[in-house]
Amino acid sequence: MSGLRVEEQPDRLVVTLDRPEKRNAIDADLIAALHEVCAELEARPRMLLLTGGTDGIFAGGADIAQLRERGRLDALAAINSAAFARIRALPMPTVAAIDGPALGGGAELAYACDLRICSERAIFGQPEVRLGILAGAGATHRLPALVGETRAKELLFTGRRVDAAEALRIGLVNQVVAAPEELLPAAHALIDEMAKGSALALRLTKLAVDAPTGAHPQLDLVSQAVLFTDEEKQRRMTEFLERRRGR
């Protein structure tokens, strides 16, 4: 895939942004490749680990040369935001592993994932207003959900950059690792923990959490009804009770 390296594992897809000469800038070809990844994970649901690798860059933002040439119809076509929304809506949990800068569209790509782990040299920022545009690929609604409206407005209005320590403190990331070489093992460890659960339970839990507020508790009830009749639930609960009796 153009701009991506993809590694298939039984329960996850590891996708690495691979445009080092452009600081992993997000261009039209990379967006097309992300759509291909989404199509694969929609057809065969697995967890996603999305990373820029451990060479000190996640994604430096959208490709400014391409962005400069886009007009109002391009904006209305939701080129980047549609791909990021598709990532957000993937059936199974997604994890972004961030080493170095995640700026502009690169940060929005990370926000589209369910969970984020970063190295100590990670940096997040939304510089769009300084380029005469807004953060139109998800930051205006995902960032407030992550860090609160007031903090999000400050970051979106000023373009101020956030380092790893602050990102952890304000809830932008779930975990910070000290060294870049610890990043991918930590991300895989997090996915390993999730993989201990029932795949269907994970999928329905994500669906419930991401549903509009008005869908609760009805969606919870329907999802639980589905799970209560699942053979996996019976097996797991039987094994749990047998372990307790064996103590």
PDB file of C-alpha atoms in Angstrom:
ATOM      1  CA  MET A   1       0.000   0.000   0.000  1.00  0.00           C
ATOM      2  CA  SER A   2       1.303   3.440  -0.889  1.00  0.00           C
ATOM      3  CA  GLY A   3       2.824   5.064   2.187  1.00  0.00           C
ATOM      4  CA  LEU A   4       2.008   2.175   4.523  1.00  0.00           C
ATOM      5  CA  ARG A   5       3.625  -1.040   5.684  1.00  0.00           C
ATOM      6  CA  VAL A   6       1.108  -3.657   6.797  1.00  0.00           C
ATOM      7  CA  GLU A   7       1.818  -6.721   8.925  1.00  0.00           C
ATOM      8  CA  GLU A   8      -0.974  -9.245   9.437  1.00  0.00           C
ATOM      9  CA  GLN A   9      -1.188 -11.150  12.708  1.00  0.00           C
ATOM     10  CA  PRO A  10      -3.970 -13.534  13.724  1.00  0.00           C
ATOM     11  CA  ASP A  11      -5.767 -11.075  16.019  1.00  0.00           C
ATOM     12  CA  ARG A  12      -4.409  -7.718  14.855  1.00  0.00           C
ATOM     13  CA  LEU A  13      -3.183  -5.690  11.932  1.00  0.00           C
ATOM     14  CA  VAL A  14      -0.003  -3.654  12.450  1.00  0.00           C
ATOM     15  CA  VAL A  15       0.025  -0.641  10.131  1.00  0.00           C
ATOM     16  CA  THR A  16       3.086   1.605   9.932  1.00  0.00           C
ATOM     17  CA  LEU A  17       3.081   4.991   8.229  1.00  0.00           C
ATOM     18  CA  ASP A  18       5.993   4.851   5.804  1.00  0.00           C
ATOM     19  CA  ARG A  19       6.782   8.175   4.134  1.00  0.00           C
ATOM     20  CA  PRO A  20       9.983   9.052   6.013  1.00  0.00           C
ATOM     21  CA  GLU A  21      11.158  11.452   3.311  1.00  0.00           C
ATOM     22  CA  LYS A  22       7.969  13.503   3.918  1.00  0.00           C
ATOM     23  CA  ARG A  23       7.855  13.055   7.716  1.00  0.00           C
ATOM     24  CA  ASN A  24       4.882  10.721   7.162  1.00  0.00           C
ATOM     25  CA  ALA A  25       2.813  13.615   5.858  1.00  0.00           C
ATOM     26  CA  ILE A  26      -0.714  12.508   5.018  1.00  0.00           C
ATOM     27  CA  ASP A  27      -1.347  12.786   1.282  1.00  0.00           C
ATOM     28  CA  ALA A  28      -4.078  11.471  -1.006  1.00  0.00           C
ATOM     29  CA  ASP A  29      -2.275   8.179  -1.672  1.00  0.00           C
ATOM     30  CA  LEU A  30      -1.850   7.492   2.023  1.00  0.00           C
ATOM     31  CA  ILE A  31      -5.534   8.269   2.615  1.00  0.00           C
ATOM     32  CA  ALA A  32      -6.441   5.783  -0.123  1.00  0.00           C
ATOM     33  CA  ALA A  33      -4.233   3.180   1.552  1.00  0.00           C
ATOM     34  CA  LEU A  34      -5.916   3.809   4.920  1.00  0.00           C
ATOM     35  CA  HIS A  35      -9.276   3.184   3.257  1.00  0.00           C
ATOM     36  CA  GLU A  36      -7.908  -0.165   2.032  1.00  0.00           C
ATOM     37  CA  VAL A  37      -6.870  -1.033   5.586  1.00  0.00           C
ATOM     38  CA  CYS A  38     -10.336  -0.124   6.851  1.00  0.00           C
ATOM     39  CA  ALA A  39     -11.987  -2.262   4.179  1.00  0.00           C
ATOM     40  CA  GLU A  40      -9.864  -5.216   5.291  1.00  0.00           C
ATOM     41  CA  LEU A  41     -10.723  -4.719   8.978  1.00  0.00           C
ATOM     42  CA  GLU A  42     -14.409  -4.240   8.242  1.00  0.00           C
ATOM     43  CA  ALA A  43     -14.511  -7.469   6.243  1.00  0.00           C
ATOM     44  CA  ARG A  44     -12.431  -9.415   8.771  1.00  0.00           C
ATOM     45  CA  PRO A  45     -12.576  -7.604  12.130  1.00  0.00           C
ATOM     46  CA  ARG A  46      -9.360  -7.561  14.129  1.00  0.00           C
ATOM     47  CA  MET A  47      -7.663  -5.024  16.354  1.00  0.00           C
ATOM     48  CA  LEU A  48      -5.476  -2.350  14.761  1.00  0.00           C
ATOM     49  CA  LEU A  49      -2.080  -1.078  15.874  1.00  0.00           C
ATOM     50  CA  LEU A  50      -1.286   2.108  13.985  1.00  0.00           C
ATOM     51  CA  THR A  51       2.194   3.604  14.276  1.00  0.00           C
ATOM     52  CA  GLY A  52       4.808   5.693  12.559  1.00  0.00           C
ATOM     53  CA  GLY A  53       7.504   3.355  13.841  1.00  0.00           C
ATOM     54  CA  THR A  54      10.187   4.372  16.314  1.00  0.00           C
ATOM     55  CA  ASP A  55      12.294   6.711  14.168  1.00  0.00           C
ATOM     56  CA  GLY A  56      11.092   9.865  15.900  1.00  0.00           C
ATOM     57  CA  ILE A  57       8.097  10.827  13.757  1.00  0.00           C
ATOM     58  CA  PHE A  58       4.468   9.741  13.824  1.00  0.00           C
ATOM     59  CA  ALA A  59       3.010  12.117  11.243  1.00  0.00           C
ATOM     60  CA  GLY A  60       3.978  15.715  10.623  1.00  0.00           C
ATOM     61  CA  GLY A  61       0.483  16.584   9.425  1.00  0.00           C
ATOM     62  CA  ALA A  62      -1.296  16.779   6.117  1.00  0.00           C
ATOM     63  CA  ASP A  63       0.785  17.232   2.969  1.00  0.00           C
ATOM     64  CA  ILE A  64       0.775  21.050   2.811  1.00  0.00           C
ATOM     65  CA  ALA A  65       1.671  21.143  -0.881  1.00  0.00           C
ATOM     66  CA  GLN A  66      -1.462  19.142  -1.677  1.00  0.00           C
ATOM     67  CA  LEU A  67      -3.541  20.966   0.908  1.00  0.00           C
ATOM     68  CA  ARG A  68      -2.672  24.359  -0.556  1.00  0.00           C
ATOM     69  CA  GLU A  69      -4.168  23.357  -3.899  1.00  0.00           C
ATOM     70  CA  ARG A  70      -7.458  22.079  -2.506  1.00  0.00           C
ATOM     71  CA  GLY A  71     -10.564  24.200  -2.960  1.00  0.00           C
ATOM     72  CA  ARG A  72     -13.970  24.389  -1.337  1.00  0.00           C
ATOM     73  CA  LEU A  73     -15.281  21.294  -3.117  1.00  0.00           C
ATOM     74  CA  ASP A  74     -12.278  19.329  -1.837  1.00  0.00           C
ATOM     75  CA  ALA A  75     -13.081  20.476   1.691  1.00  0.00           C
ATOM     76  CA  LEU A  76     -16.692  19.367   1.278  1.00  0.00           C
ATOM     77  CA  ALA A  77     -15.480  15.984   0.020  1.00  0.00           C
ATOM     78  CA  ALA A  78     -14.068  15.281   3.523  1.00  0.00           C
ATOM     79  CA  ILE A  79     -10.937  13.670   2.082  1.00  0.00           C
ATOM     80  CA  ASN A  80      -9.047  13.196   5.352  1.00  0.00           C
ATOM     81  CA  SER A  81     -11.932  13.317   7.811  1.00  0.00           C
ATOM     82  CA  ALA A  82     -13.836  10.531   6.054  1.00  0.00           C
ATOM     83  CA  ALA A  83     -10.866   8.179   6.356  1.00  0.00           C
ATOM     84  CA  PHE A  84     -10.331   9.065  10.014  1.00  0.00           C
ATOM     85  CA  ALA A  85     -14.043   8.618  10.763  1.00  0.00           C
ATOM     86  CA  ARG A  86     -13.848   5.189   9.160  1.00  0.00           C
ATOM     87  CA  ILE A  87     -10.917   4.298  11.434  1.00  0.00           C
ATOM     88  CA  ARG A  88     -12.907   5.524  14.429  1.00  0.00           C
ATOM     89  CA  ALA A  89     -15.840   3.318  13.427  1.00  0.00           C
ATOM     90  CA  LEU A  90     -13.834   0.102  12.957  1.00  0.00           C
ATOM     91  CA  PRO A  91     -15.497  -2.838  14.692  1.00  0.00           C
ATOM     92  CA  MET A  92     -12.613  -3.757  16.996  1.00  0.00           C
ATOM     93  CA  PRO A  93     -10.416  -1.593  19.272  1.00  0.00           C
ATOM     94  CA  THR A  94      -7.618   0.462  17.744  1.00  0.00           C
ATOM     95  CA  VAL A  95      -4.348   1.651  19.310  1.00  0.00           C
ATOM     96  CA  ALA A  96      -2.045   4.412  18.075  1.00  0.00           C
ATOM     97  CA  ALA A  97       1.640   4.163  19.049  1.00  0.00           C
ATOM     98  CA  ILE A  98       3.228   7.597  18.710  1.00  0.00           C
ATOM     99  CA  ASP A  99       6.939   8.377  18.676  1.00  0.00           C
ATOM    100  CA  GLY A 100       7.830  11.988  17.991  1.00  0.00           C
ATOM    101  CA  PRO A 101       5.577  14.658  16.480  1.00  0.00           C
ATOM    102  CA  ALA A 102       1.905  14.043  15.736  1.00  0.00           C
ATOM    103  CA  LEU A 103       0.840  17.383  14.319  1.00  0.00           C
ATOM    104  CA  GLY A 104      -2.209  18.659  12.476  1.00  0.00           C
ATOM    105  CA  GLY A 105      -3.736  15.787  10.542  1.00  0.00           C
ATOM    106  CA  GLY A 106      -1.213  13.460  12.168  1.00  0.00           C
ATOM    107  CA  ALA A 107      -2.627  14.280  15.595  1.00  0.00           C
ATOM    108  CA  GLU A 108      -6.167  13.871  14.256  1.00  0.00           C
ATOM    109  CA  LEU A 109      -5.229  10.440  12.931  1.00  0.00           C
ATOM    110  CA  ALA A 110      -4.062   9.487  16.439  1.00  0.00           C
ATOM    111  CA  TYR A 111      -7.272  10.883  17.983  1.00  0.00           C
ATOM    112  CA  ALA A 112      -9.288   8.653  15.636  1.00  0.00           C
ATOM    113  CA  CYS A 113      -7.899   5.586  17.409  1.00  0.00           C
ATOM    114  CA  ASP A 114      -9.530   4.342  20.609  1.00  0.00           C
ATOM    115  CA  LEU A 115      -6.328   4.362  22.684  1.00  0.00           C
ATOM    116  CA  ARG A 116      -2.960   6.087  22.422  1.00  0.00           C
ATOM    117  CA  ILE A 117       0.491   5.168  23.752  1.00  0.00           C
ATOM    118  CA  CYS A 118       3.468   7.447  23.151  1.00  0.00           C
ATOM    119  CA  SER A 119       7.158   7.802  23.839  1.00  0.00           C
ATOM    120  CA  GLU A 120       8.588  10.620  25.932  1.00  0.00           C
ATOM    121  CA  ARG A 121       9.578  12.490  22.759  1.00  0.00           C
ATOM    122  CA  ALA A 122       6.017  12.582  21.407  1.00  0.00           C
ATOM    123  CA  ILE A 123       4.544  15.995  20.628  1.00  0.00           C
ATOM    124  CA  PHE A 124       0.929  16.806  19.743  1.00  0.00           C
ATOM    125  CA  GLY A 125      -0.346  20.000  18.167  1.00  0.00           C
ATOM    126  CA  GLN A 126      -3.004  21.572  15.961  1.00  0.00           C
ATOM    127  CA  PRO A 127      -1.336  24.418  14.023  1.00  0.00           C
ATOM    128  CA  GLU A 128      -4.138  24.751  11.459  1.00  0.00           C
ATOM    129  CA  VAL A 129      -5.291  28.270  12.401  1.00  0.00           C
ATOM    130  CA  ARG A 130      -1.758  29.506  11.721  1.00  0.00           C
ATOM    131  CA  LEU A 131      -2.125  28.161   8.179  1.00  0.00           C
ATOM    132  CA  GLY A 132      -5.459  29.854   7.645  1.00  0.00           C
ATOM    133  CA  ILE A 133      -7.676  26.803   8.086  1.00  0.00           C
ATOM    134  CA  LEU A 134      -9.273  24.847  10.930  1.00  0.00           C
ATOM    135  CA  ALA A 135      -8.556  21.359  12.225  1.00  0.00           C
ATOM    136  CA  GLY A 136     -11.199  19.804  10.017  1.00  0.00           C
ATOM    137  CA  ALA A 137     -10.366  16.093  10.232  1.00  0.00           C
ATOM    138  CA  GLY A 138     -11.816  15.387  13.645  1.00  0.00           C
ATOM    139  CA  ALA A 139      -9.987  17.515  16.219  1.00  0.00           C
ATOM    140  CA  THR A 140     -12.852  19.965  16.753  1.00  0.00           C
ATOM    141  CA  HIS A 141     -15.042  17.208  18.186  1.00  0.00           C
ATOM    142  CA  ARG A 142     -12.626  14.446  19.243  1.00  0.00           C
ATOM    143  CA  LEU A 143     -10.215  16.668  21.155  1.00  0.00           C
ATOM    144  CA  PRO A 144     -12.951  18.136  23.442  1.00  0.00           C
ATOM    145  CA  ALA A 145     -14.134  14.598  24.164  1.00  0.00           C
ATOM    146  CA  LEU A 146     -10.595  13.632  25.174  1.00  0.00           C
ATOM    147  CA  VAL A 147      -9.379  16.648  27.158  1.00  0.00           C
ATOM    148  CA  GLY A 148     -12.469  18.789  27.810  1.00  0.00           C
ATOM    149  CA  GLU A 149     -13.901  21.720  25.908  1.00  0.00           C
ATOM    150  CA  THR A 150     -11.865  24.525  27.496  1.00  0.00           C
ATOM    151  CA  ARG A 151      -8.511  22.793  27.090  1.00  0.00           C
ATOM    152  CA  ALA A 152      -9.366  21.757  23.540  1.00  0.00           C
ATOM    153  CA  LYS A 153     -10.318  25.308  22.600  1.00  0.00           C
ATOM    154  CA  GLU A 154      -7.018  26.600  23.968  1.00  0.00           C
ATOM    155  CA  LEU A 155      -5.037  24.098  21.910  1.00  0.00           C
ATOM    156  CA  LEU A 156      -7.106  24.652  18.762  1.00  0.00           C
ATOM    157  CA  PHE A 157      -7.077  28.458  19.070  1.00  0.00           C
ATOM    158  CA  THR A 158      -3.360  28.820  19.816  1.00  0.00           C
ATOM    159  CA  GLY A 159      -1.733  25.897  18.027  1.00  0.00           C
ATOM    160  CA  ARG A 160       0.311  25.281  21.184  1.00  0.00           C
ATOM    161  CA  ARG A 161       2.200  22.008  21.235  1.00  0.00           C
ATOM    162  CA  VAL A 162       1.722  19.441  23.993  1.00  0.00           C
ATOM    163  CA  ASP A 163       4.573  17.215  25.131  1.00  0.00           C
ATOM    164  CA  ALA A 164       4.184  13.626  26.323  1.00  0.00           C
ATOM    165  CA  ALA A 165       4.015  14.452  30.023  1.00  0.00           C
ATOM    166  CA  GLU A 166       1.216  16.969  29.528  1.00  0.00           C
ATOM    167  CA  ALA A 167      -0.559  14.649  27.094  1.00  0.00           C
ATOM    168  CA  LEU A 168      -0.709  11.991  29.810  1.00  0.00           C
ATOM    169  CA  ARG A 169      -1.787  14.485  32.459  1.00  0.00           C
ATOM    170  CA  ILE A 170      -4.714  15.840  30.434  1.00  0.00           C
ATOM    171  CA  GLY A 171      -5.892  12.449  29.188  1.00  0.00           C
ATOM    172  CA  LEU A 172      -4.769  12.741  25.592  1.00  0.00           C
ATOM    173  CA  VAL A 173      -2.761   9.505  25.864  1.00  0.00           C
ATOM    174  CA  ASN A 174      -3.178   6.414  28.015  1.00  0.00           C
ATOM    175  CA  GLN A 175       0.484   5.630  28.627  1.00  0.00           C
ATOM    176  CA  VAL A 176       3.950   7.111  28.108  1.00  0.00           C
ATOM    177  CA  VAL A 177       7.040   4.930  27.762  1.00  0.00           C
ATOM    178  CA  ALA A 178      10.524   6.212  28.502  1.00  0.00           C
ATOM    179  CA  ALA A 179      12.381   4.941  25.443  1.00  0.00           C
ATOM    180  CA  PRO A 180      11.272   4.625  21.805  1.00  0.00           C
ATOM    181  CA  GLU A 181      12.233   0.952  21.727  1.00  0.00           C
ATOM    182  CA  GLU A 182       9.671   0.310  24.471  1.00  0.00           C
ATOM    183  CA  LEU A 183       6.813   1.810  22.456  1.00  0.00           C
ATOM    184  CA  LEU A 184       5.733  -1.034  20.189  1.00  0.00           C
ATOM    185  CA  PRO A 185       6.154  -3.735  22.863  1.00  0.00           C
ATOM    186  CA  ALA A 186       3.954  -1.648  25.175  1.00  0.00           C
ATOM    187  CA  ALA A 187       1.335  -1.207  22.451  1.00  0.00           C
ATOM    188  CA  HIS A 188       1.337  -4.929  21.706  1.00  0.00           C
ATOM    189  CA  ALA A 189       1.073  -5.673  25.441  1.00  0.00           C
ATOM    190  CA  LEU A 190      -2.032  -3.487  25.643  1.00  0.00           C
ATOM    191  CA  ILE A 191      -3.579  -5.305  22.684  1.00  0.00           C
ATOM    192  CA  ASP A 192      -2.602  -8.630  24.267  1.00  0.00           C
ATOM    193  CA  GLU A 193      -4.563  -7.648  27.380  1.00  0.00           C
ATOM    194  CA  MET A 194      -7.621  -6.764  25.306  1.00  0.00           C
ATOM    195  CA  ALA A 195      -7.263  -9.987  23.329  1.00  0.00           C
ATOM    196  CA  LYS A 196      -7.811 -11.959  26.552  1.00  0.00           C
ATOM    197  CA  GLY A 197     -11.440 -10.891  26.391  1.00  0.00           C
ATOM    198  CA  SER A 198     -14.188 -12.194  24.164  1.00  0.00           C
ATOM    199  CA  ALA A 199     -13.916 -10.730  20.660  1.00  0.00           C
ATOM    200  CA  LEU A 200     -17.686 -10.262  20.474  1.00  0.00           C
ATOM    201  CA  ALA A 201     -17.792  -8.630  23.909  1.00  0.00           C
ATOM    202  CA  LEU A 202     -15.013  -6.243  22.869  1.00  0.00           C
ATOM    203  CA  ARG A 203     -16.832  -5.384  19.668  1.00  0.00           C
ATOM    204  CA  LEU A 204     -20.165  -4.714  21.362  1.00  0.00           C
ATOM    205  CA  THR A 205     -18.511  -2.778  24.192  1.00  0.00           C
ATOM    206  CA  LYS A 206     -16.884  -0.454  21.659  1.00  0.00           C
ATOM    207  CA  LEU A 207     -20.192  -0.073  19.853  1.00  0.00           C
ATOM    208  CA  ALA A 208     -21.929   0.832  23.114  1.00  0.00           C
ATOM    209  CA  VAL A 209     -19.295   3.325  24.254  1.00  0.00           C
ATOM    210  CA  ASP A 210     -19.235   5.073  20.869  1.00  0.00           C
ATOM    211  CA  ALA A 211     -23.030   5.205  20.487  1.00  0.00           C
ATOM    212  CA  PRO A 212     -24.860   8.543  20.855  1.00  0.00           C
ATOM    213  CA  THR A 213     -25.945   9.213  24.432  1.00  0.00           C
ATOM    214  CA  GLY A 214     -29.599   8.781  23.543  1.00  0.00           C
ATOM    215  CA  ALA A 215     -28.979   5.157  22.563  1.00  0.00           C
ATOM    216  CA  HIS A 216     -28.317   4.157  26.175  1.00  0.00           C
ATOM    217  CA  PRO A 217     -29.380   2.064  28.011  1.00  0.00           C
ATOM    218  CA  GLN A 218     -31.340   0.390  25.226  1.00  0.00           C
ATOM    219  CA  LEU A 219     -28.202  -0.473  23.240  1.00  0.00           C
ATOM    220  CA  ASP A 220     -26.567  -1.877  26.373  1.00  0.00           C
ATOM    221  CA  LEU A 221     -29.573  -4.114  26.970  1.00  0.00           C
ATOM    222  CA  VAL A 222     -29.673  -5.444  23.416  1.00  0.00           C
ATOM    223  CA  SER A 223     -25.910  -6.002  23.351  1.00  0.00           C
ATOM    224  CA  GLN A 224     -26.021  -7.830  26.663  1.00  0.00           C
ATOM    225  CA  ALA A 225     -28.886  -9.985  25.406  1.00  0.00           C
ATOM    226  CA  VAL A 226     -26.760 -11.012  22.424  1.00  0.00           C
ATOM    227  CA  LEU A 227     -23.798 -11.816  24.669  1.00  0.00           C
ATOM    228  CA  PHE A 228     -25.924 -13.762  27.155  1.00  0.00           C
ATOM    229  CA  THR A 229     -26.726 -16.282  24.421  1.00  0.00           C
ATOM    230  CA  ASP A 230     -23.168 -16.491  23.089  1.00  0.00           C
ATOM    231  CA  GLU A 231     -21.338 -19.793  23.560  1.00  0.00           C
ATOM    232  CA  GLU A 232     -18.176 -17.867  24.481  1.00  0.00           C
ATOM    233  CA  LYS A 233     -19.936 -16.397  27.512  1.00  0.00           C
ATOM    234  CA  GLN A 234     -20.996 -19.852  28.668  1.00  0.00           C
ATOM    235  CA  ARG A 235     -17.478 -21.261  28.222  1.00  0.00           C
ATOM    236  CA  ARG A 236     -15.725 -18.374  29.959  1.00  0.00           C
ATOM    237  CA  MET A 237     -18.076 -18.300  32.934  1.00  0.00           C
ATOM    238  CA  THR A 238     -17.930 -22.085  33.342  1.00  0.00           C
ATOM    239  CA  GLU A 239     -14.114 -21.955  33.334  1.00  0.00           C
ATOM    240  CA  PHE A 240     -14.197 -19.124  35.891  1.00  0.00           C
ATOM    241  CA  LEU A 241     -16.435 -21.090  38.247  1.00  0.00           C
ATOM    242  CA  GLU A 242     -14.343 -24.243  37.862  1.00  0.00           C
ATOM    243  CA  ARG A 243     -11.181 -22.306  38.718  1.00  0.00           C
ATOM    244  CA  ARG A 244     -12.843 -20.950  41.856  1.00  0.00           C
ATOM    245  CA  ARG A 245     -13.946 -24.420  42.929  1.00  0.00           C
ATOM    246  CA  GLY A 246     -10.419 -25.726  42.342  1.00  0.00           C
ATOM    247  CA  ARG A 247      -8.807 -23.251  44.700  1.00  0.00           C
TER     248      ARG A 247
END
